[in-house]
Amino acid sequence: MRYSNDRPPVITLTTGPVNAYPEVLTGLGRTVLYDYDPAFQLFYERLVEKAQKAMRLSTRPVLIQGEAVMALEAAAASLITPADTVLNLASGVYGKGFGHWAKRHSPNLLEIEVAYNEAIDPQAVADMLKAHPEISVVSVCHHDTPSGTVNPINEIGALAAAHGAYLIVDAVSSFGGMDTHPEDCNADIYVTGPNKCLGCPPGLTMVGVSARAWEKMKANAAAPRASVLSIVDWENAWSRDRPFPFTPSVAELNGFDVALDLYLGEGPENVWERHALTARATRAGIAAMGLDLWAAREAIASPTTTTVRTPDGIDEAKLRQAARERYGVVFSAGRGATLGKLTRIGHMGPTAQPIHAVAGLTALGGAVNALGHRVETGRGIDAAMAVIDAAA
Ligand SMILES: *Cc1c(COP(=O)(O)O)cnc(C)c1O
C-alpha cells in the first residue's frame, strides 16, 4: 500500500499544528458575528474569562491575533528596553531564538545554553543571578519542542522572582498538556497557543500578563502601539465596553471557545494525565524496540512530545517519508540544530490518546525496518500496551 503525498495522511502525530478536535472544527463554522454586535462583545468578554480560568490567572489574558511566534516577538518588543539586562536560557531552538529577539531591544544579553537534549539547571540560573545583580529580565522556553525536553520553569521562576527580575515564558507546547500555569512559575509574560495541546488550528495566541508587566510595558515608549505586534493596545479589549484595536479573528475565536469548553469540561487534570500516559507508553515502546530517546533523561522528556534519536546510518527525512508512504502516519522532524538528528512523535490534544502510542510505534518501527535496520517493533508494542493496561 502506498499513501500518496497529494492526499491527507491517515494519522497526524505531529508537534503542531496538530489535528484539531472535531468539535473545534464544528465551532469554526459558527456564525461570524460583526465584532461590534453586542452579542459578539459579550461572547468575547466571556471567552477571555474562560481563557483566564483555564490559565488560572488573576489578570485577564490577552488574545493575540496571530501565531505564537508573533506574540513572542511582541513580548520582547513590549517588555524589553535598552536599560534591561536579559538572561536568556536556551536548551533548544526556541529558547535560543528568543535571545535574538531580546537582543533587538537591549544590547545587554547574557545566556545560559545547554546541550539540546538537556534541561536548564536552576543552580546555574541562581549562580548567574548572583554574579549579575543587573539582570532584570529572564526568558525561558518551557518545553523546547524541537528537543522534546522540559525545563523546570517553576524553580527558575521562583529564582527570578526572588531576584526581582521579570520572567518571560514560552509555554506554547506545554500549556494544556501538563500542569503549567503562569502564576505557578511567577511569569510576567506567559505565551501559549491553542494550536498545540488544546487542539485548535493555528492562528491565535494567549498571553498571560502580570500587573507589573502591564506597568512596565505601558511605561515603555518604544513598546509597539498601533501595530500588529502591540500587546499594550489589547489591555482592555476584553471588556464589552471597549473597542478592539482591529477586527478580531472571529472564526478562530469561535473554535477556541469550543476548545476551552472541551478542556475545562474534561477536567485539566484528566487531560494532562492522558498526555502523560501516551508519552510514557511511547517511551517504554521506544526503549523496548531498541531505539534511543533523544532526551538525556526520562525525567526531562516532555509529556507532549517524544523525541527519538535517529539511528546511525539512517536518513531521518527518509524515515518520515517511509512512515507516511507505507502507513499514512506523519511525524515531525527536528528543527534547526536538531533537524536530521531526531524524529518527533507528538502527543497533543486529540492525539494525546494512549492508543496513538501504539500506532506511532508501529509506523516508526516499520519505517526503520523498511530502511534496512532491525528493530523489534512487536516488543515495543507489548511494552507500550503494558504501560497502558497498568493504567486502565
Ligand atoms: C509551536 C511553537 C511555537 C510557535 O511556533 P511556530 O513554528 O510558528 O508554530 C513557539 N514556541 C514553541 C515552544 C512551540 O512549540
mmCIF file of C-alpha atoms and ligand atoms in Angstrom:
data_model
loop_
_atom_site.group_PDB
_atom_site.id
_atom_site.type_symbol
_atom_site.label_atom_id
_atom_site.label_comp_id
_atom_site.label_asym_id
_atom_site.label_seq_id
_atom_site.Cartn_x
_atom_site.Cartn_y
_atom_site.Cartn_z
ATOM 1 C CA MET A 1 0.000 0.000 0.000
ATOM 2 C CA ARG A 2 1.240 3.483 -0.836
ATOM 3 C CA TYR A 3 -0.187 6.663 0.594
ATOM 4 C CA SER A 4 0.367 9.384 -1.920
ATOM 5 C CA ASN A 5 1.671 12.805 -0.959
ATOM 6 C CA ASP A 6 -1.181 14.563 -2.687
ATOM 7 C CA ARG A 7 -3.754 13.260 -0.239
ATOM 8 C CA PRO A 8 -4.022 13.821 3.529
ATOM 9 C CA PRO A 9 -2.395 11.153 5.723
ATOM 10 C CA VAL A 10 -4.328 8.722 7.916
ATOM 11 C CA ILE A 11 -2.879 9.783 11.267
ATOM 12 C CA THR A 12 -1.045 13.017 12.035
ATOM 13 C CA LEU A 13 1.228 12.572 15.056
ATOM 14 C CA THR A 14 2.973 15.912 14.813
ATOM 15 C CA THR A 15 4.008 18.506 17.355
ATOM 16 C CA GLY A 16 1.965 21.327 15.918
ATOM 17 C CA PRO A 17 -0.035 22.128 14.052
ATOM 18 C CA VAL A 18 -1.973 19.117 15.258
ATOM 19 C CA ASN A 19 -5.306 17.827 14.008
ATOM 20 C CA ALA A 20 -7.990 19.909 15.656
ATOM 21 C CA TYR A 21 -10.730 18.291 17.724
ATOM 22 C CA PRO A 22 -13.809 17.608 15.537
ATOM 23 C CA GLU A 23 -15.885 19.729 17.928
ATOM 24 C CA VAL A 24 -13.476 22.630 17.377
ATOM 25 C CA LEU A 25 -13.857 22.296 13.618
ATOM 26 C CA THR A 26 -17.613 22.452 14.066
ATOM 27 C CA GLY A 27 -17.151 25.556 16.220
ATOM 28 C CA LEU A 28 -15.197 27.242 13.433
ATOM 29 C CA GLY A 29 -18.369 27.041 11.385
ATOM 30 C CA ARG A 30 -20.475 29.079 13.802
ATOM 31 C CA THR A 31 -21.953 32.317 12.540
ATOM 32 C CA VAL A 32 -19.364 35.028 12.005
ATOM 33 C CA LEU A 33 -20.762 37.879 14.056
ATOM 34 C CA TYR A 34 -19.963 41.528 13.463
ATOM 35 C CA ASP A 35 -17.312 42.440 16.024
ATOM 36 C CA TYR A 36 -19.340 45.402 17.374
ATOM 37 C CA ASP A 37 -22.519 43.416 17.670
ATOM 38 C CA PRO A 38 -23.327 43.303 21.400
ATOM 39 C CA ALA A 39 -23.664 39.524 21.169
ATOM 40 C CA PHE A 40 -20.077 39.263 19.927
ATOM 41 C CA GLN A 41 -18.758 41.675 22.512
ATOM 42 C CA LEU A 42 -20.384 39.681 25.288
ATOM 43 C CA PHE A 43 -19.060 36.458 23.742
ATOM 44 C CA TYR A 44 -15.540 37.915 23.648
ATOM 45 C CA GLU A 45 -15.667 39.056 27.269
ATOM 46 C CA ARG A 46 -16.819 35.594 28.374
ATOM 47 C CA LEU A 47 -14.221 33.908 26.177
ATOM 48 C CA VAL A 48 -11.381 35.878 27.781
ATOM 49 C CA GLU A 49 -12.782 34.994 31.217
ATOM 50 C CA LYS A 50 -12.834 31.332 30.202
ATOM 51 C CA ALA A 51 -9.231 31.536 28.997
ATOM 52 C CA GLN A 52 -8.345 33.235 32.297
ATOM 53 C CA LYS A 53 -9.932 30.345 34.178
ATOM 54 C CA ALA A 54 -8.061 27.747 32.112
ATOM 55 C CA MET A 55 -4.789 29.609 32.662
ATOM 56 C CA ARG A 56 -5.598 30.045 36.389
ATOM 57 C CA LEU A 57 -4.709 33.713 36.149
ATOM 58 C CA SER A 58 -5.677 36.593 38.378
ATOM 59 C CA THR A 59 -5.427 39.022 35.441
ATOM 60 C CA ARG A 60 -7.167 38.911 32.053
ATOM 61 C CA PRO A 61 -5.075 37.184 29.374
ATOM 62 C CA VAL A 62 -4.601 38.885 26.019
ATOM 63 C CA LEU A 63 -5.625 37.068 22.853
ATOM 64 C CA ILE A 64 -3.099 37.964 20.186
ATOM 65 C CA GLN A 65 -4.326 37.717 16.639
ATOM 66 C CA GLY A 66 -1.605 35.561 15.224
ATOM 67 C CA GLU A 67 0.556 32.505 15.623
ATOM 68 C CA ALA A 68 2.652 32.263 18.793
ATOM 69 C CA VAL A 69 5.875 33.402 17.156
ATOM 70 C CA MET A 70 4.231 36.784 16.633
ATOM 71 C CA ALA A 71 3.269 37.037 20.297
ATOM 72 C CA LEU A 72 6.782 36.067 21.415
ATOM 73 C CA GLU A 73 8.227 38.769 19.214
ATOM 74 C CA ALA A 74 5.634 41.194 20.593
ATOM 75 C CA ALA A 75 6.566 40.238 24.159
ATOM 76 C CA ALA A 76 10.238 41.008 23.534
ATOM 77 C CA ALA A 77 9.394 44.306 21.832
ATOM 78 C CA SER A 78 6.939 45.374 24.543
ATOM 79 C CA LEU A 79 8.757 44.448 27.721
ATOM 80 C CA ILE A 80 12.482 44.705 26.974
ATOM 81 C CA THR A 81 14.226 48.100 26.813
ATOM 82 C CA PRO A 82 17.879 49.059 26.377
ATOM 83 C CA ALA A 83 18.049 49.617 30.152
ATOM 84 C CA ASP A 84 17.369 45.918 30.750
ATOM 85 C CA THR A 85 19.857 43.129 31.136
ATOM 86 C CA VAL A 86 18.300 39.936 29.855
ATOM 87 C CA LEU A 87 19.281 36.452 30.940
ATOM 88 C CA ASN A 88 18.119 34.126 28.171
ATOM 89 C CA LEU A 89 18.004 30.403 28.913
ATOM 90 C CA ALA A 90 18.481 28.169 25.891
ATOM 91 C CA SER A 91 18.002 24.416 25.868
ATOM 92 C CA GLY A 92 16.823 24.286 22.282
ATOM 93 C CA VAL A 93 15.901 26.105 19.117
ATOM 94 C CA TYR A 94 13.036 28.206 20.530
ATOM 95 C CA GLY A 95 14.904 29.237 23.672
ATOM 96 C CA LYS A 96 17.903 30.221 21.561
ATOM 97 C CA GLY A 97 15.694 32.094 19.118
ATOM 98 C CA PHE A 98 14.165 34.251 21.834
ATOM 99 C CA GLY A 99 17.636 35.598 22.585
ATOM 100 C CA HIS A 100 17.791 37.032 19.054
ATOM 101 C CA TRP A 101 14.529 38.940 19.604
ATOM 102 C CA ALA A 102 15.683 40.122 23.027
ATOM 103 C CA LYS A 103 18.892 41.441 21.500
ATOM 104 C CA ARG A 104 16.927 43.715 19.175
ATOM 105 C CA HIS A 105 15.659 45.647 22.183
ATOM 106 C CA SER A 106 18.628 45.538 24.530
ATOM 107 C CA PRO A 107 22.330 45.089 23.845
ATOM 108 C CA ASN A 108 22.720 43.548 27.299
ATOM 109 C CA LEU A 109 22.154 39.857 26.764
ATOM 110 C CA LEU A 110 23.503 37.070 28.929
ATOM 111 C CA GLU A 111 22.805 33.479 28.098
ATOM 112 C CA ILE A 112 22.955 30.042 29.615
ATOM 113 C CA GLU A 113 22.942 27.472 26.849
ATOM 114 C CA VAL A 114 22.943 23.731 27.443
ATOM 115 C CA ALA A 115 23.071 20.801 25.011
ATOM 116 C CA TYR A 116 19.761 20.471 23.173
ATOM 117 C CA ASN A 117 18.968 17.112 24.778
ATOM 118 C CA GLU A 118 19.415 18.622 28.248
ATOM 119 C CA ALA A 119 17.477 20.935 30.568
ATOM 120 C CA ILE A 120 18.456 24.171 32.301
ATOM 121 C CA ASP A 121 19.823 23.586 35.809
ATOM 122 C CA PRO A 122 18.224 26.013 38.310
ATOM 123 C CA GLN A 123 21.531 26.144 40.201
ATOM 124 C CA ALA A 124 23.227 27.617 37.117
ATOM 125 C CA VAL A 125 20.477 30.258 36.983
ATOM 126 C CA ALA A 126 20.938 31.041 40.680
ATOM 127 C CA ASP A 127 24.708 31.419 40.156
ATOM 128 C CA MET A 128 24.224 33.705 37.156
ATOM 129 C CA LEU A 129 21.732 35.913 39.023
ATOM 130 C CA LYS A 130 24.144 36.183 41.921
ATOM 131 C CA ALA A 131 27.057 37.095 39.658
ATOM 132 C CA HIS A 132 24.941 39.641 37.725
ATOM 133 C CA PRO A 133 22.700 41.676 40.020
ATOM 134 C CA GLU A 134 21.856 43.863 36.992
ATOM 135 C CA ILE A 135 19.766 41.097 35.374
ATOM 136 C CA SER A 136 16.242 42.495 35.083
ATOM 137 C CA VAL A 137 14.566 40.061 32.672
ATOM 138 C CA VAL A 138 14.833 36.263 32.488
ATOM 139 C CA SER A 139 13.467 34.418 29.443
ATOM 140 C CA VAL A 140 12.917 30.691 29.114
ATOM 141 C CA CYS A 141 11.139 28.211 26.888
ATOM 142 C CA HIS A 142 9.263 25.648 28.976
ATOM 143 C CA HIS A 143 9.063 22.775 26.521
ATOM 144 C CA ASP A 144 11.553 23.315 23.728
ATOM 145 C CA THR A 145 9.583 21.337 21.178
ATOM 146 C CA PRO A 146 12.367 20.594 18.637
ATOM 147 C CA SER A 147 14.177 18.839 21.523
ATOM 148 C CA GLY A 148 11.192 17.332 23.333
ATOM 149 C CA THR A 149 12.672 18.374 26.666
ATOM 150 C CA VAL A 150 11.142 20.340 29.534
ATOM 151 C CA ASN A 151 12.770 22.986 31.717
ATOM 152 C CA PRO A 152 11.972 23.378 35.441
ATOM 153 C CA ILE A 153 10.204 26.718 34.997
ATOM 154 C CA ASN A 154 8.621 26.833 38.441
ATOM 155 C CA GLU A 155 12.047 26.665 40.102
ATOM 156 C CA ILE A 156 13.523 29.102 37.598
ATOM 157 C CA GLY A 157 10.578 31.451 38.089
ATOM 158 C CA ALA A 158 10.986 31.402 41.867
ATOM 159 C CA LEU A 159 14.632 32.413 41.445
ATOM 160 C CA ALA A 160 13.764 35.215 39.022
ATOM 161 C CA ALA A 161 11.060 36.479 41.384
ATOM 162 C CA ALA A 162 13.417 36.475 44.372
ATOM 163 C CA HIS A 163 15.878 38.463 42.268
ATOM 164 C CA GLY A 164 13.156 40.928 41.241
ATOM 165 C CA ALA A 165 13.571 40.102 37.544
ATOM 166 C CA TYR A 166 10.687 39.916 35.079
ATOM 167 C CA LEU A 167 10.108 36.446 33.657
ATOM 168 C CA ILE A 168 9.082 35.742 30.054
ATOM 169 C CA VAL A 169 7.972 32.151 29.388
ATOM 170 C CA ASP A 170 7.271 30.399 26.096
ATOM 171 C CA ALA A 171 4.818 27.685 27.127
ATOM 172 C CA VAL A 172 3.327 27.242 23.670
ATOM 173 C CA SER A 173 3.668 23.464 23.504
ATOM 174 C CA SER A 174 3.222 22.599 27.182
ATOM 175 C CA PHE A 175 0.194 24.541 28.462
ATOM 176 C CA GLY A 176 -2.934 22.427 28.219
ATOM 177 C CA GLY A 177 -0.922 19.208 28.062
ATOM 178 C CA MET A 178 0.651 19.304 31.509
ATOM 179 C CA ASP A 179 0.380 21.063 34.846
ATOM 180 C CA THR A 180 1.731 24.508 33.999
ATOM 181 C CA HIS A 181 0.226 27.947 34.592
ATOM 182 C CA PRO A 182 1.641 31.471 34.506
ATOM 183 C CA GLU A 183 1.333 32.163 38.215
ATOM 184 C CA ASP A 184 2.805 28.794 39.222
ATOM 185 C CA CYS A 185 6.078 29.947 37.693
ATOM 186 C CA ASN A 186 5.757 33.651 38.566
ATOM 187 C CA ALA A 187 5.665 34.540 34.870
ATOM 188 C CA ASP A 188 5.226 38.184 33.951
ATOM 189 C CA ILE A 189 4.599 37.302 30.320
ATOM 190 C CA TYR A 190 3.449 33.769 29.582
ATOM 191 C CA VAL A 191 2.895 32.965 25.938
ATOM 192 C CA THR A 192 0.891 29.928 24.900
ATOM 193 C CA GLY A 193 -1.207 28.896 21.954
ATOM 194 C CA PRO A 194 -4.381 26.940 21.376
ATOM 195 C CA ASN A 195 -2.918 25.108 18.354
ATOM 196 C CA LYS A 196 -0.833 22.588 20.261
ATOM 197 C CA CYS A 197 -2.262 20.860 23.319
ATOM 198 C CA LEU A 198 -5.713 22.475 23.118
ATOM 199 C CA GLY A 199 -6.324 21.045 19.654
ATOM 200 C CA CYS A 200 -7.167 24.200 17.658
ATOM 201 C CA PRO A 201 -5.929 25.266 14.246
ATOM 202 C CA PRO A 202 -3.006 27.724 14.296
ATOM 203 C CA GLY A 203 -3.705 31.451 14.305
ATOM 204 C CA LEU A 204 -4.232 32.687 17.868
ATOM 205 C CA THR A 205 -2.076 33.102 20.964
ATOM 206 C CA MET A 206 -2.954 33.601 24.626
ATOM 207 C CA VAL A 207 -0.653 35.802 26.640
ATOM 208 C CA GLY A 208 -0.764 35.936 30.427
ATOM 209 C CA VAL A 209 0.432 39.342 31.646
ATOM 210 C CA SER A 210 1.188 40.186 35.289
ATOM 211 C CA ALA A 211 0.120 43.521 36.799
ATOM 212 C CA ARG A 212 3.715 44.704 36.968
ATOM 213 C CA ALA A 213 4.384 43.662 33.377
ATOM 214 C CA TRP A 214 1.443 45.857 32.287
ATOM 215 C CA GLU A 215 3.048 48.782 34.132
ATOM 216 C CA LYS A 216 6.454 48.174 32.580
ATOM 217 C CA MET A 217 5.079 47.809 29.058
ATOM 218 C CA LYS A 218 2.893 50.911 29.340
ATOM 219 C CA ALA A 219 5.865 52.918 30.641
ATOM 220 C CA ASN A 220 7.943 51.765 27.662
ATOM 221 C CA ALA A 221 7.539 54.456 24.989
ATOM 222 C CA ALA A 222 9.105 52.107 22.436
ATOM 223 C CA ALA A 223 6.603 49.287 23.058
ATOM 224 C CA PRO A 224 4.643 48.668 19.820
ATOM 225 C CA ARG A 225 1.393 50.615 19.595
ATOM 226 C CA ALA A 226 -0.991 50.819 16.655
ATOM 227 C CA SER A 227 0.832 47.744 15.413
ATOM 228 C CA VAL A 228 0.049 44.058 14.976
ATOM 229 C CA LEU A 229 2.902 43.485 17.448
ATOM 230 C CA SER A 230 1.170 45.529 20.130
ATOM 231 C CA ILE A 231 0.226 43.896 23.419
ATOM 232 C CA VAL A 232 -0.465 47.217 25.155
ATOM 233 C CA ASP A 233 -3.307 48.093 22.736
ATOM 234 C CA TRP A 234 -5.210 44.984 23.823
ATOM 235 C CA GLU A 235 -5.129 45.693 27.560
ATOM 236 C CA ASN A 236 -8.828 46.412 27.933
ATOM 237 C CA ALA A 237 -10.114 44.891 24.725
ATOM 238 C CA TRP A 238 -11.604 42.009 26.723
ATOM 239 C CA SER A 239 -14.272 44.376 28.120
ATOM 240 C CA ARG A 240 -17.505 44.558 26.142
ATOM 241 C CA ASP A 241 -17.431 48.326 26.703
ATOM 242 C CA ARG A 242 -14.085 48.853 24.969
ATOM 243 C CA PRO A 243 -13.247 48.927 21.269
ATOM 244 C CA PHE A 244 -10.957 46.384 19.637
ATOM 245 C CA PRO A 245 -7.667 47.714 18.214
ATOM 246 C CA PHE A 246 -8.644 45.954 14.987
ATOM 247 C CA THR A 247 -11.005 43.221 13.847
ATOM 248 C CA PRO A 248 -10.691 40.038 15.889
ATOM 249 C CA SER A 249 -10.368 36.690 14.074
ATOM 250 C CA VAL A 250 -13.974 35.738 14.723
ATOM 251 C CA ALA A 251 -13.890 32.191 13.348
ATOM 252 C CA GLU A 252 -10.745 31.251 15.243
ATOM 253 C CA LEU A 253 -12.204 32.659 18.437
ATOM 254 C CA ASN A 254 -15.296 30.508 17.865
ATOM 255 C CA GLY A 255 -13.082 27.428 17.601
ATOM 256 C CA PHE A 256 -11.043 28.436 20.634
ATOM 257 C CA ASP A 257 -14.232 28.801 22.676
ATOM 258 C CA VAL A 258 -15.098 25.172 21.942
ATOM 259 C CA ALA A 259 -11.536 24.042 22.779
ATOM 260 C CA LEU A 260 -11.748 25.747 26.173
ATOM 261 C CA ASP A 261 -15.104 24.091 26.869
ATOM 262 C CA LEU A 262 -13.601 20.716 25.982
ATOM 263 C CA TYR A 263 -10.545 21.313 28.195
ATOM 264 C CA LEU A 264 -12.463 22.578 31.207
ATOM 265 C CA GLY A 265 -15.260 20.041 30.709
ATOM 266 C CA GLU A 266 -12.942 17.021 30.555
ATOM 267 C CA GLY A 267 -11.053 18.391 33.530
ATOM 268 C CA PRO A 268 -7.490 19.726 33.096
ATOM 269 C CA GLU A 269 -6.036 17.006 35.359
ATOM 270 C CA ASN A 270 -7.603 14.320 33.165
ATOM 271 C CA VAL A 271 -6.292 15.990 30.018
ATOM 272 C CA TRP A 272 -2.750 16.151 31.439
ATOM 273 C CA GLU A 273 -2.983 12.514 32.511
ATOM 274 C CA ARG A 274 -3.774 11.263 29.006
ATOM 275 C CA HIS A 275 -0.888 13.328 27.600
ATOM 276 C CA ALA A 276 1.478 11.870 30.219
ATOM 277 C CA LEU A 277 0.260 8.309 29.719
ATOM 278 C CA THR A 278 0.568 8.492 25.939
ATOM 279 C CA ALA A 279 4.135 9.778 26.263
ATOM 280 C CA ARG A 280 5.026 7.182 28.912
ATOM 281 C CA ALA A 281 3.718 4.339 26.746
ATOM 282 C CA THR A 282 5.609 5.718 23.747
ATOM 283 C CA ARG A 283 8.864 5.993 25.697
ATOM 284 C CA ALA A 284 8.509 2.445 27.015
ATOM 285 C CA GLY A 285 7.952 1.215 23.473
ATOM 286 C CA ILE A 286 10.919 3.118 22.073
ATOM 287 C CA ALA A 287 13.244 1.560 24.639
ATOM 288 C CA ALA A 288 11.838 -1.966 24.190
ATOM 289 C CA MET A 289 12.204 -1.743 20.412
ATOM 290 C CA GLY A 290 15.876 -0.917 20.737
ATOM 291 C CA LEU A 291 15.658 2.760 19.772
ATOM 292 C CA ASP A 292 17.001 5.656 21.843
ATOM 293 C CA LEU A 293 15.253 8.647 23.321
ATOM 294 C CA TRP A 294 16.772 11.986 22.327
ATOM 295 C CA ALA A 295 16.241 13.457 25.804
ATOM 296 C CA ALA A 296 19.210 12.799 28.082
ATOM 297 C CA ARG A 297 16.911 11.501 30.843
ATOM 298 C CA GLU A 298 13.302 10.363 31.114
ATOM 299 C CA ALA A 299 12.756 12.921 33.845
ATOM 300 C CA ILE A 300 13.151 15.782 31.357
ATOM 301 C CA ALA A 301 11.269 14.114 28.471
ATOM 302 C CA SER A 302 8.147 16.047 27.560
ATOM 303 C CA PRO A 303 4.688 14.555 28.111
ATOM 304 C CA THR A 304 3.517 16.259 24.912
ATOM 305 C CA THR A 305 6.287 15.186 22.516
ATOM 306 C CA THR A 306 8.549 12.143 22.349
ATOM 307 C CA THR A 307 11.795 12.694 20.502
ATOM 308 C CA VAL A 308 13.534 9.631 19.111
ATOM 309 C CA ARG A 309 17.202 9.742 18.217
ATOM 310 C CA THR A 310 17.785 8.837 14.556
ATOM 311 C CA PRO A 311 19.641 5.501 14.384
ATOM 312 C CA ASP A 312 23.142 5.721 12.892
ATOM 313 C CA GLY A 313 23.162 5.363 9.137
ATOM 314 C CA ILE A 314 19.512 6.340 8.674
ATOM 315 C CA ASP A 315 18.411 9.452 6.798
ATOM 316 C CA GLU A 316 15.748 10.984 9.039
ATOM 317 C CA ALA A 317 13.808 12.533 6.162
ATOM 318 C CA LYS A 318 13.606 9.098 4.508
ATOM 319 C CA LEU A 319 12.390 7.626 7.783
ATOM 320 C CA ARG A 320 9.453 10.021 7.984
ATOM 321 C CA GLN A 321 8.790 9.550 4.293
ATOM 322 C CA ALA A 322 8.620 5.761 4.742
ATOM 323 C CA ALA A 323 6.191 6.121 7.662
ATOM 324 C CA ARG A 324 3.946 8.328 5.571
ATOM 325 C CA GLU A 325 4.133 6.300 2.371
ATOM 326 C CA ARG A 326 3.671 2.870 3.934
ATOM 327 C CA TYR A 327 1.291 3.612 6.772
ATOM 328 C CA GLY A 328 -0.086 7.088 6.231
ATOM 329 C CA VAL A 329 1.430 8.285 9.510
ATOM 330 C CA VAL A 330 3.064 11.704 9.757
ATOM 331 C CA PHE A 331 5.698 12.641 12.343
ATOM 332 C CA SER A 332 7.505 15.939 12.882
ATOM 333 C CA ALA A 333 11.154 16.478 12.038
ATOM 334 C CA GLY A 334 13.633 18.291 14.238
ATOM 335 C CA ARG A 335 14.267 21.972 13.570
ATOM 336 C CA GLY A 336 17.461 23.933 13.158
ATOM 337 C CA ALA A 337 20.150 22.259 15.256
ATOM 338 C CA THR A 338 18.051 19.121 15.810
ATOM 339 C CA LEU A 339 16.958 18.662 12.182
ATOM 340 C CA GLY A 340 18.020 15.243 10.886
ATOM 341 C CA LYS A 341 19.051 14.036 14.330
ATOM 342 C CA LEU A 342 15.669 13.043 15.699
ATOM 343 C CA THR A 343 12.063 12.272 14.859
ATOM 344 C CA ARG A 344 9.259 13.782 16.930
ATOM 345 C CA ILE A 345 6.066 11.987 17.858
ATOM 346 C CA GLY A 346 3.508 14.482 19.090
ATOM 347 C CA HIS A 347 1.027 13.784 21.884
ATOM 348 C CA MET A 348 -1.047 16.916 21.763
ATOM 349 C CA GLY A 349 -4.773 17.482 22.122
ATOM 350 C CA PRO A 350 -6.663 14.841 20.150
ATOM 351 C CA THR A 351 -3.553 12.692 19.597
ATOM 352 C CA ALA A 352 -2.797 12.537 23.320
ATOM 353 C CA GLN A 353 -4.593 9.200 23.499
ATOM 354 C CA PRO A 354 -2.674 6.098 24.576
ATOM 355 C CA ILE A 355 -3.719 4.041 21.551
ATOM 356 C CA HIS A 356 -1.913 6.556 19.349
ATOM 357 C CA ALA A 357 1.303 5.481 21.090
ATOM 358 C CA VAL A 358 0.766 2.048 19.543
ATOM 359 C CA ALA A 359 0.094 3.490 16.097
ATOM 360 C CA GLY A 360 3.143 5.743 16.338
ATOM 361 C CA LEU A 361 5.471 2.967 17.459
ATOM 362 C CA THR A 362 4.176 0.622 14.771
ATOM 363 C CA ALA A 363 4.720 3.153 11.996
ATOM 364 C CA LEU A 364 8.118 4.214 13.327
ATOM 365 C CA GLY A 365 9.353 0.634 13.777
ATOM 366 C CA GLY A 366 8.019 -0.352 10.367
ATOM 367 C CA ALA A 367 9.746 2.608 8.740
ATOM 368 C CA VAL A 368 13.083 1.857 10.431
ATOM 369 C CA ASN A 369 12.891 -1.743 9.264
ATOM 370 C CA ALA A 370 11.900 -0.643 5.773
ATOM 371 C CA LEU A 371 15.174 1.275 5.611
ATOM 372 C CA GLY A 372 17.135 -1.889 6.291
ATOM 373 C CA HIS A 373 17.698 -1.598 10.032
ATOM 374 C CA ARG A 374 16.295 -4.051 12.523
ATOM 375 C CA VAL A 375 14.153 -3.053 15.446
ATOM 376 C CA GLU A 376 11.754 -5.223 17.400
ATOM 377 C CA THR A 377 8.512 -3.403 16.724
ATOM 378 C CA GLY A 378 6.446 -6.099 18.433
ATOM 379 C CA ARG A 379 8.370 -5.751 21.670
ATOM 380 C CA GLY A 380 7.785 -2.041 21.556
ATOM 381 C CA ILE A 381 4.060 -2.543 21.196
ATOM 382 C CA ASP A 382 3.980 -5.044 24.071
ATOM 383 C CA ALA A 383 5.849 -2.604 26.301
ATOM 384 C CA ALA A 384 3.527 0.257 25.389
ATOM 385 C CA MET A 385 0.449 -1.892 25.990
ATOM 386 C CA ALA A 386 1.805 -2.942 29.375
ATOM 387 C CA VAL A 387 2.038 0.720 30.388
ATOM 388 C CA ILE A 388 -1.430 1.467 29.031
ATOM 389 C CA ASP A 389 -3.044 -1.568 30.658
ATOM 390 C CA ALA A 390 -1.381 -0.867 34.001
ATOM 391 C CA ALA A 391 -3.194 2.470 33.996
ATOM 392 C CA ALA A 392 -6.558 1.054 32.899
HETATM 393 C C1 LIG B 1 4.943 25.821 18.101
HETATM 394 C C2 LIG B 1 5.783 26.622 18.980
HETATM 395 C C3 LIG B 1 5.873 27.996 18.818
HETATM 396 C C4 LIG B 1 5.188 28.664 17.659
HETATM 397 O O1 LIG B 1 5.992 28.423 16.539
HETATM 398 P P1 LIG B 1 5.570 28.047 15.065
HETATM 399 O O2 LIG B 1 6.792 27.458 14.461
HETATM 400 O O3 LIG B 1 5.204 29.311 14.385
HETATM 401 O O4 LIG B 1 4.438 27.070 15.129
HETATM 402 C C5 LIG B 1 6.646 28.701 19.709
HETATM 403 N N1 LIG B 1 7.286 28.095 20.730
HETATM 404 C C6 LIG B 1 7.234 26.768 20.915
HETATM 405 C C7 LIG B 1 7.962 26.147 22.062
HETATM 406 C C8 LIG B 1 6.472 25.986 20.049
HETATM 407 O O5 LIG B 1 6.396 24.658 20.211
#
